[in-house]
Amino acid sequence: MDAQSRGRADEIDPADQWVLNPRTGNYELRLDRSAAQQQPSVAAPRRPSSARAGAPGAPAAPKTPKAPSPAVPGPRRGEGPPGRRGGRPRKGGGGGGGRRKRILVVTGGTLAFLLVGGSVGAYLYYDHLNNNLNVTDVGDAGTGGFKKDQPINILVIGTDKRSGAGNEGYGDADSVGHADTTILFHVSKDRSNATALSIPRDLITNIPACPTKQPDGSSKTIPGEKGIRFNISLGQEGRDPGCTMRTVKEITGITVDNFMMVDFNAVKVLSTAVGGVPVCLAKPVDDKDSKLKLDAGEHRLQGEQALAFVRTRHSFGNHGDLDRIKTQQQFLGSMMREMKSKETLTSPKKFFSLAEAATKSLTVDSGIGSIDKLTSLAGELKDMDLKNITFTTLPVLDNPAEPEGKKATVVVDQRVADPLLKMIQGDVSLTEVEKKEQAAKDAADAEAKSKADALLQGNRAPAGDVRVDIYNGGGPGGAASATVNWLQNGKGVNKSSNRGNAPAKVDATQLEYAPNQADQARALADIMGLPATALKMGSADAAPKTPMKLTLGADFKGAGISLTAPQKAPEEIQRVEADKAICAK
């Protein structure tokens, strides 16, 4: 069934059924579609959809009798008893259990937020919206679900699949749905900020081998490929979103928790549901490919025009994909501002329309494959200020393997990308750098009063004199062994030993040492990029030849990857905060 028509049996629009509950002050959805949706009863024949309460031209519904006690006001027409799922059967109706109405409850966020990184409140009609969702099993490609006390990494994928009414004429009508627009949405541990990292579709990268679930329930591993475009990490050869998740980890070193995938319809229906998305053009546009034709100045776009705006590649900047990414980021920021506007927040009909549009367009992994799980995720994000959400793009260079004048692909600019990715890995906000720097300075000052001076000052022992036992307490599988190999074969720390798994898992990597081992601790911290907070000095000196104890925690990404994240973003990166309106040019 087409995405725009699912959930509309009998042509009933639930958004027309909102009723203010005077006892709670909240709007509630009362779906009194027909007796056929309730327990069948001879005495209650099915009403045609045109006879629902409030429908144009519908006969007036009989008034509900008043309650016998004058102290308890009767329900208003079209309402069930507030705060209950059922009540007395109406006159002429069937059994009481069959007359129960489903109530749309208030939540702290909406699925529309999850698609673009904004937050609005929503009324969620759970069973109905659950049926809208498409769920894909991606196995162990992600973590299986976000954790409330840890950073969240959601991969948002926009495909170029031409499914849905009116989309057949866009470009390659036979596309299997590649990763046309991909954003790694990193939410900080304290939920105060987020970074939305766009990954160019034309990036040349390696796609790892990918186990996938086939339609018949069987499993198939699709071989990896080297030196190919990022966008074919999805769709090509039957790759699923889990393959894109694995590829993103290969590029960024960041493990993705969950994915959300949408097609062309999402832009059309979400922009329409919110009443149009404001955009600003610094110059007039007439793009024959995307069919976008607009004068310079401000416009409010929805539906086909909105889709044309985010698809255009020949109207702004250097007419390439990198400038299209900037345009898409500006559009998403504007959509987020519109979703958080007073006009949207005070409109129950818009709330419902957004939830409908989002779920009908959405494919997710099984870790967040229900409305309960999605609303739990929305609750984690709902209070984030838009000024603390930063859009940026993975820094890239023209592919040096291509001849001049025929540059069509890009490669990662490691010089600029490495510090940016370390900031994301280290959960450092791009919009709160000054605040983070001050917090780090305060923490360092406090540490200096006790142990930091001893840790950060003084002599470093030669690498050959450093003795350390290494335990894996939450790092990647085989991390202890890999670290020992790296230290011994590349750094000269020959007196390091692999002790296997730690007795218990730890969130943060820590190095335990004695006061008379401080020079060894400083040396190992320099070699491995350990922050001062990772160094734990004991109270008594150690016997000669006693090794220090290094426990690799959940923050450990791999041997050679520093745990000391930069506190300042590279000047060269492209970035814009979600609260800023920028004219496309």
XYZ file of C-alpha atoms in Angstrom:
585
model
C 0.000 0.000 0.000
C 1.295 3.455 -0.807
C 2.821 5.336 2.139
C 0.380 8.185 1.739
C -2.695 6.001 1.991
C -1.870 3.594 4.823
C -3.986 3.979 7.919
C -6.802 5.836 6.176
C -9.451 3.147 5.982
C -12.929 4.535 5.391
C -11.356 7.921 4.537
C -11.529 9.004 8.170
C -9.029 11.642 9.247
C -8.264 11.123 12.966
C -6.964 14.675 13.132
C -10.586 15.849 12.902
C -11.481 13.942 16.069
C -9.574 16.028 18.671
C -11.567 16.883 21.815
C -10.471 19.020 24.763
C -10.876 17.118 28.013
C -12.041 19.761 30.526
C -10.919 17.670 33.491
C -7.281 17.363 32.381
C -6.879 20.386 30.148
C -5.393 18.112 27.461
C -6.586 17.324 23.962
C -7.484 13.674 23.417
C -8.235 11.751 20.263
C -11.595 9.995 20.240
C -11.864 7.656 17.293
C -15.574 6.785 17.117
C -15.270 5.549 13.551
C -17.951 2.928 13.522
C -19.513 0.180 15.511
C -17.669 -2.288 13.306
C -14.441 -1.237 15.018
C -15.974 -2.153 18.352
C -17.621 -5.327 19.533
C -20.202 -6.351 16.875
C -23.800 -5.881 17.914
C -27.080 -6.362 16.106
C -28.432 -3.332 17.908
C -25.553 -1.158 16.740
C -25.171 -1.399 12.948
C -22.043 0.065 11.388
C -22.324 3.768 10.678
C -20.983 5.121 7.398
C -17.817 7.179 7.785
C -19.643 10.346 6.779
C -21.763 10.073 9.904
C -18.875 10.510 12.320
C -19.122 13.387 14.752
C -18.094 16.645 13.181
C -18.056 15.413 9.555
C -19.381 17.921 7.027
C -22.976 17.181 6.194
C -23.278 14.493 8.851
C -26.483 14.187 10.852
C -26.182 15.289 14.451
C -25.235 12.521 16.855
C -27.687 11.821 19.678
C -26.799 13.546 22.912
C -25.323 11.414 25.643
C -27.661 11.210 28.663
C -26.511 13.120 31.713
C -25.070 11.214 34.605
C -27.592 10.433 37.351
C -25.686 12.411 39.956
C -25.677 16.198 39.477
C -22.325 16.334 41.304
C -20.601 14.497 38.437
C -20.845 16.259 35.056
C -21.686 14.034 32.106
C -19.277 13.594 29.225
C -19.422 16.001 26.329
C -20.673 14.789 23.001
C -17.996 12.708 21.301
C -16.101 12.131 24.552
C -15.674 9.056 26.680
C -15.172 9.319 30.438
C -11.836 11.147 30.965
C -8.987 9.109 32.375
C -10.613 5.737 31.602
C -10.354 3.353 28.677
C -13.982 2.334 28.866
C -17.292 3.243 30.435
C -20.966 2.573 30.320
C -22.264 1.427 26.933
C -24.261 4.013 25.077
C -27.937 3.523 24.523
C -28.460 1.019 21.733
C -24.853 -0.170 21.875
C -23.198 -3.550 22.435
C -21.223 -4.798 25.448
C -19.231 -2.333 27.550
C -15.917 -4.002 26.742
C -16.549 -3.546 23.038
C -17.312 0.150 23.476
C -13.902 1.137 24.831
C -12.204 4.001 23.076
C -8.496 4.356 22.529
C -7.090 7.611 23.878
C -4.135 9.410 22.385
C -1.790 10.241 25.266
C 0.586 13.167 25.629
C 4.313 12.458 25.255
C 7.417 14.586 25.524
C 8.533 14.320 21.894
C 7.481 13.256 18.437
C 8.896 10.988 15.776
C 9.148 13.931 13.441
C 11.889 15.208 15.735
C 13.802 11.987 15.374
C 13.992 12.364 11.620
C 15.557 15.790 11.684
C 16.961 16.299 15.167
C 14.336 18.698 16.537
C 11.797 18.229 19.292
C 8.039 18.712 19.494
C 5.363 17.259 21.712
C 3.034 14.740 20.117
C -0.082 12.750 20.772
C 0.631 9.143 19.840
C -2.051 6.736 18.913
C 0.120 3.719 19.672
C -1.452 0.795 17.846
C -2.172 2.841 14.745
C 1.318 4.347 14.526
C 3.047 1.044 15.290
C 1.418 -0.371 12.185
C 2.876 2.486 10.145
C 6.476 1.609 11.023
C 8.737 -0.564 8.889
C 11.292 -2.529 10.932
C 14.538 -4.088 9.664
C 16.726 -6.552 11.576
C 20.361 -5.466 11.145
C 21.843 -8.031 13.526
C 24.910 -6.791 15.369
C 25.595 -3.840 13.050
C 24.643 -1.500 15.898
C 24.605 -1.696 19.665
C 21.017 -2.929 19.659
C 19.669 0.198 21.321
C 20.729 3.460 22.922
C 21.477 3.681 26.653
C 20.063 6.415 28.838
C 23.369 7.145 30.611
C 25.570 7.119 27.498
C 25.935 9.207 24.320
C 23.528 8.268 21.521
C 24.550 7.762 17.893
C 21.679 7.544 15.391
C 22.323 7.131 11.671
C 19.683 8.973 9.629
C 19.610 7.725 6.030
C 17.726 9.374 3.170
C 17.472 7.048 0.180
C 17.001 7.860 -3.492
C 14.446 5.098 -3.882
C 11.560 6.278 -6.060
C 8.771 4.466 -4.213
C 5.545 6.271 -3.410
C 3.032 8.157 -5.500
C 4.479 10.828 -7.753
C 8.137 9.831 -7.320
C 8.601 7.711 -10.436
C 9.907 10.561 -12.536
C 12.827 11.539 -10.312
C 16.150 10.537 -11.877
C 16.803 6.790 -11.849
C 13.341 5.295 -11.475
C 14.880 1.840 -11.019
C 17.155 2.788 -8.116
C 17.243 0.155 -5.375
C 17.610 2.926 -2.832
C 21.177 4.073 -2.174
C 22.449 6.123 0.779
C 21.796 9.437 -0.943
C 21.761 11.583 2.210
C 23.412 10.289 5.383
C 23.728 12.050 8.739
C 25.370 10.629 11.851
C 23.428 12.262 14.681
C 25.511 12.231 17.886
C 23.700 13.184 21.098
C 25.855 14.023 24.108
C 25.807 11.953 27.269
C 24.248 14.804 29.258
C 21.701 15.467 26.436
C 22.666 19.146 26.316
C 23.972 19.186 22.747
C 24.196 17.227 19.504
C 26.351 17.090 16.381
C 24.833 16.148 13.025
C 27.669 14.928 10.791
C 26.817 14.667 7.083
C 28.726 12.048 5.095
C 29.072 12.850 1.361
C 27.468 10.285 -0.922
C 30.432 10.488 -3.337
C 33.053 9.685 -0.692
C 35.450 6.928 -1.766
C 35.764 4.432 1.068
C 35.873 0.750 1.982
C 32.622 -1.105 2.619
C 33.118 -4.022 5.020
C 31.579 -7.470 4.608
C 27.970 -7.295 5.683
C 25.721 -10.055 7.097
C 22.120 -9.397 6.017
C 18.701 -10.946 6.544
C 17.012 -12.042 3.337
C 13.246 -11.776 2.662
C 12.870 -15.537 3.126
C 14.424 -15.366 6.599
C 17.801 -16.756 5.594
C 21.104 -14.984 6.196
C 23.589 -13.884 3.570
C 26.965 -12.198 3.948
C 27.635 -9.681 1.195
C 31.388 -9.415 0.509
C 33.139 -6.160 1.268
C 34.523 -3.839 -1.397
C 37.410 -1.384 -1.336
C 37.719 2.015 -2.933
C 34.096 2.576 -3.941
C 31.439 5.237 -3.396
C 29.901 5.431 0.066
C 26.338 5.661 -1.265
C 26.343 2.040 -2.499
C 26.795 0.832 1.071
C 22.991 0.632 0.855
C 20.909 -1.129 -1.775
C 23.649 -2.332 -4.099
C 24.087 -6.129 -4.074
C 21.233 -6.334 -1.566
C 22.947 -4.341 1.193
C 20.669 -3.246 4.026
C 20.994 -0.255 6.394
C 23.180 -2.407 8.660
C 25.810 -2.324 5.899
C 25.718 1.477 5.951
C 26.042 1.441 9.742
C 29.138 -0.757 9.481
C 30.599 1.485 6.780
C 30.077 4.602 8.906
C 31.949 2.931 11.753
C 34.758 2.082 9.317
C 34.996 5.756 8.309
C 34.499 7.495 11.655
C 35.481 4.973 14.323
C 32.065 5.599 15.918
C 29.718 2.693 16.620
C 26.141 3.468 15.609
C 23.377 2.565 18.064
C 20.398 2.641 15.699
C 19.333 3.781 12.251
C 16.350 5.607 10.785
C 15.718 5.560 7.048
C 13.344 7.609 4.912
C 12.684 8.027 1.186
C 11.533 10.944 -0.967
C 8.062 10.884 0.555
C 9.393 11.935 3.968
C 10.412 15.392 2.767
C 7.073 15.899 1.022
C 4.775 14.724 3.797
C 6.704 16.205 6.734
C 7.049 19.610 5.095
C 3.329 19.541 4.337
C 2.360 18.333 7.818
C 4.203 21.227 9.464
C 2.501 23.729 7.157
C 5.524 24.471 4.994
C 9.204 25.061 5.747
C 10.599 28.618 5.484
C 13.687 28.967 3.274
C 15.698 31.935 2.073
C 17.371 32.264 -1.329
C 20.125 34.779 -1.946
C 19.475 34.577 -5.691
C 16.734 33.339 -8.037
C 16.771 29.643 -8.968
C 15.618 27.894 -12.138
C 16.864 24.280 -12.030
C 15.560 22.182 -14.924
C 16.722 18.928 -13.332
C 15.046 19.300 -9.932
C 12.215 21.464 -11.366
C 12.905 24.116 -8.711
C 11.985 27.631 -9.879
C 11.938 30.356 -7.223
C 12.659 34.082 -6.989
C 15.285 35.413 -4.608
C 14.018 36.037 -1.093
C 11.986 34.097 1.432
C 9.609 31.243 0.597
C 7.611 28.634 2.491
C 8.017 25.267 0.776
C 6.108 22.045 1.133
C 5.437 18.888 -0.844
C 7.004 18.737 -4.302
C 8.677 22.139 -3.955
C 10.340 21.128 -0.692
C 11.654 17.948 -2.275
C 12.958 19.889 -5.268
C 14.790 22.265 -2.904
C 16.695 19.515 -1.082
C 17.403 17.629 -4.330
C 18.816 20.494 -6.386
C 22.513 20.158 -7.225
C 22.819 22.925 -9.819
C 21.528 25.991 -8.027
C 23.911 26.836 -5.204
C 27.645 26.997 -4.548
C 29.758 24.998 -6.978
C 26.739 22.983 -8.194
C 28.014 19.813 -6.526
C 26.920 17.438 -3.801
C 28.880 19.207 -1.044
C 26.874 22.396 -1.550
C 23.671 20.387 -1.790
C 24.534 19.017 1.665
C 24.695 22.593 2.998
C 21.283 23.321 1.476
C 19.832 20.188 3.051
C 21.266 21.149 6.446
C 19.710 24.611 6.158
C 16.361 23.041 5.252
C 16.490 20.587 8.175
C 17.403 23.372 10.589
C 14.458 25.418 9.363
C 12.127 22.427 9.665
C 13.292 21.903 13.236
C 12.628 25.560 14.066
C 9.177 25.260 12.522
C 8.413 22.134 14.564
C 9.369 23.937 17.765
C 7.443 27.084 16.890
C 4.422 28.177 18.874
C 2.196 27.659 15.844
C 3.099 23.981 15.750
C 3.256 23.335 19.469
C -0.260 24.663 20.002
C -1.861 22.722 17.139
C -3.063 19.205 17.995
C -3.876 18.602 14.336
C -0.292 19.401 13.346
C 0.984 17.102 16.103
C -1.033 14.223 14.777
C -0.181 14.967 11.152
C 3.532 15.013 11.990
C 3.331 11.693 13.800
C 1.400 10.190 10.897
C 3.815 11.547 8.299
C 6.904 10.470 10.228
C 5.849 6.912 10.943
C 4.522 6.282 7.439
C 7.869 7.348 5.985
C 10.095 5.647 8.532
C 12.113 2.433 8.513
C 14.031 1.632 11.717
C 16.023 -1.200 13.244
C 14.453 -3.605 15.722
C 16.229 -1.869 18.625
C 13.849 1.087 18.254
C 11.167 -0.680 16.252
C 8.116 0.386 18.228
C 6.376 3.596 19.221
C 7.242 2.960 22.879
C 10.947 2.764 22.063
C 10.854 5.731 19.723
C 9.037 7.918 22.219
C 11.556 6.887 24.873
C 14.272 8.106 22.524
C 12.330 11.293 21.825
C 12.091 11.874 25.570
C 15.881 11.857 25.768
C 16.087 14.627 23.178
C 13.030 16.794 23.712
C 14.603 19.529 25.861
C 17.675 20.177 23.723
C 18.109 23.799 22.654
C 18.426 24.214 18.891
C 21.432 26.501 19.349
C 23.282 23.482 20.743
C 22.638 21.311 17.663
C 25.396 21.747 15.092
C 25.311 20.573 11.484
C 28.700 19.838 9.989
C 30.134 17.759 7.142
C 32.924 15.195 7.178
C 35.956 17.106 5.835
C 36.937 15.843 2.383
C 39.281 16.574 -0.534
C 38.900 16.010 -4.249
C 39.920 12.475 -5.123
C 43.586 12.737 -6.199
C 43.197 9.578 -8.325
C 40.901 11.436 -10.742
C 42.237 13.745 -13.447
C 41.869 17.504 -13.189
C 38.628 18.744 -14.656
C 36.942 15.392 -14.090
C 36.688 15.326 -10.310
C 33.538 13.425 -9.380
C 34.423 11.842 -6.027
C 36.105 12.845 -2.766
C 38.298 11.296 -0.073
C 38.518 12.027 3.658
C 40.761 14.967 4.566
C 42.380 13.216 7.534
C 44.219 16.342 8.726
C 40.944 18.126 9.475
C 38.673 15.093 9.943
C 40.743 13.392 12.655
C 40.366 16.134 15.308
C 36.674 16.586 14.433
C 35.985 12.863 14.792
C 37.945 12.765 18.059
C 35.725 15.539 19.396
C 32.626 13.502 18.545
C 34.194 10.340 19.966
C 35.119 12.294 23.098
C 31.589 13.723 23.396
C 32.796 17.312 23.022
C 30.180 19.733 21.700
C 30.925 21.899 18.675
C 28.619 24.585 20.067
C 29.726 24.542 23.690
C 33.482 24.452 23.249
C 34.096 27.438 25.543
C 31.895 25.936 28.246
C 33.640 22.596 27.893
C 37.063 24.241 27.987
C 36.186 26.063 31.189
C 34.809 22.890 32.758
C 37.963 21.027 31.783
C 40.103 23.821 33.228
C 38.134 23.798 36.475
C 38.493 20.026 36.716
C 42.211 20.273 36.019
C 42.600 22.984 38.678
C 40.829 20.829 41.241
C 42.932 17.841 40.290
C 46.081 19.910 40.508
C 45.436 20.569 44.191
C 45.793 16.880 44.906
C 47.235 14.619 42.246
C 47.373 16.379 38.898
C 50.698 18.100 39.560
C 52.306 14.771 40.286
C 50.722 13.249 37.208
C 51.442 15.931 34.655
C 54.815 17.214 35.789
C 58.189 15.597 36.274
C 60.269 13.141 34.324
C 59.010 10.443 31.977
C 60.493 6.979 32.189
C 62.008 5.493 29.012
C 59.485 3.338 27.152
C 61.614 0.259 27.823
C 61.281 0.791 31.599
C 57.453 0.966 31.595
C 55.866 -2.123 33.142
C 52.108 -2.526 32.724
C 49.482 -5.260 32.838
C 46.595 -4.565 30.466
C 42.997 -5.702 31.045
C 39.984 -5.301 28.792
C 37.183 -3.837 30.896
C 34.790 -2.722 28.182
C 36.824 -1.954 25.072
C 36.389 -3.701 21.708
C 36.948 -7.445 21.577
C 40.657 -8.292 21.621
C 41.554 -4.733 22.695
C 44.018 -5.838 25.391
C 45.921 -8.082 22.979
C 45.923 -5.461 20.218
C 47.190 -2.793 22.616
C 50.048 -4.957 23.853
C 51.077 -5.685 20.269
C 50.931 -1.991 19.419
C 52.983 -0.995 22.488
C 55.621 -3.679 22.036
C 56.050 -3.554 18.264
C 55.616 0.153 17.649
C 56.336 2.035 20.868
C 59.072 0.043 22.602
C 56.999 -0.774 25.690
C 58.312 -4.336 25.812
C 57.349 -4.980 29.438
C 53.610 -4.850 28.748
C 51.428 -7.935 29.259
C 47.938 -8.974 28.180
C 45.879 -10.098 31.184
C 42.625 -10.684 29.295
C 39.263 -9.519 30.599
C 39.008 -7.363 33.707
C 36.992 -8.657 36.685
C 34.342 -5.997 35.952
C 33.515 -3.588 33.165
C 34.308 0.119 33.525
C 33.007 3.098 31.559
C 36.321 4.963 31.418
C 39.854 3.708 30.851
C 42.027 3.968 33.943
C 45.706 3.476 34.789
C 46.428 2.487 38.391
C 49.975 3.058 39.643
C 52.000 3.629 42.790
C 53.689 6.944 43.744
C 57.108 5.555 42.816
C 55.761 4.648 39.352
C 54.694 8.206 38.450
C 57.409 8.557 35.792
C 56.170 5.330 34.136
C 52.549 6.532 34.324
C 53.417 9.855 32.667
C 55.302 8.053 29.910
C 52.450 5.625 29.187
C 49.897 8.470 29.293
C 51.889 10.370 26.673
C 52.239 7.308 24.450
C 48.562 6.318 24.614
C 46.951 9.747 24.854
C 45.434 9.149 28.299
C 43.858 12.182 30.024
C 44.818 13.113 33.584
C 41.425 11.870 34.762
C 42.430 8.339 33.715
C 45.421 8.241 36.063
C 44.736 6.804 39.530
C 47.656 6.974 41.961
C 47.671 4.693 44.992
C 48.859 5.595 48.482
C 51.841 3.244 48.893
C 54.932 2.604 46.803
C 55.135 -0.607 44.807
C 57.812 -3.274 45.068
C 60.481 -3.313 42.323
C 59.365 -4.755 38.974
C 55.686 -4.518 39.951
C 53.644 -3.614 36.875
C 51.046 -0.860 36.743
C 47.459 -1.858 35.908
C 45.767 -0.443 32.801
C 42.058 -1.254 32.396
C 40.604 -0.410 28.998
C 37.078 0.963 29.440
C 34.055 1.465 27.211
C 35.590 4.749 25.992
C 38.592 2.933 24.510
C 38.314 2.862 20.703
C 41.541 1.104 19.784
C 45.305 1.090 20.092
C 46.740 4.392 18.904
C 43.459 6.308 19.234
C 43.931 9.039 21.800
C 41.395 9.381 24.600
C 42.256 13.046 24.973
C 39.697 14.742 22.727
C 40.477 18.184 21.259
C 38.561 20.991 22.947
C 38.514 23.237 19.890
C 37.059 22.390 16.500
C 39.268 22.856 13.420
C 38.766 26.277 11.835
C 38.311 24.763 8.374
C 35.224 22.675 9.089
C 31.862 23.702 7.653
C 29.253 24.062 10.373
C 26.007 25.831 11.217
C 23.804 25.766 14.312
C 20.207 24.623 13.908
C 18.805 27.870 15.349
C 20.343 30.050 12.630
C 18.477 30.948 9.434
C 20.865 31.194 6.468
C 20.079 32.111 2.870
C 21.132 29.540 0.278
C 23.503 31.063 -2.270
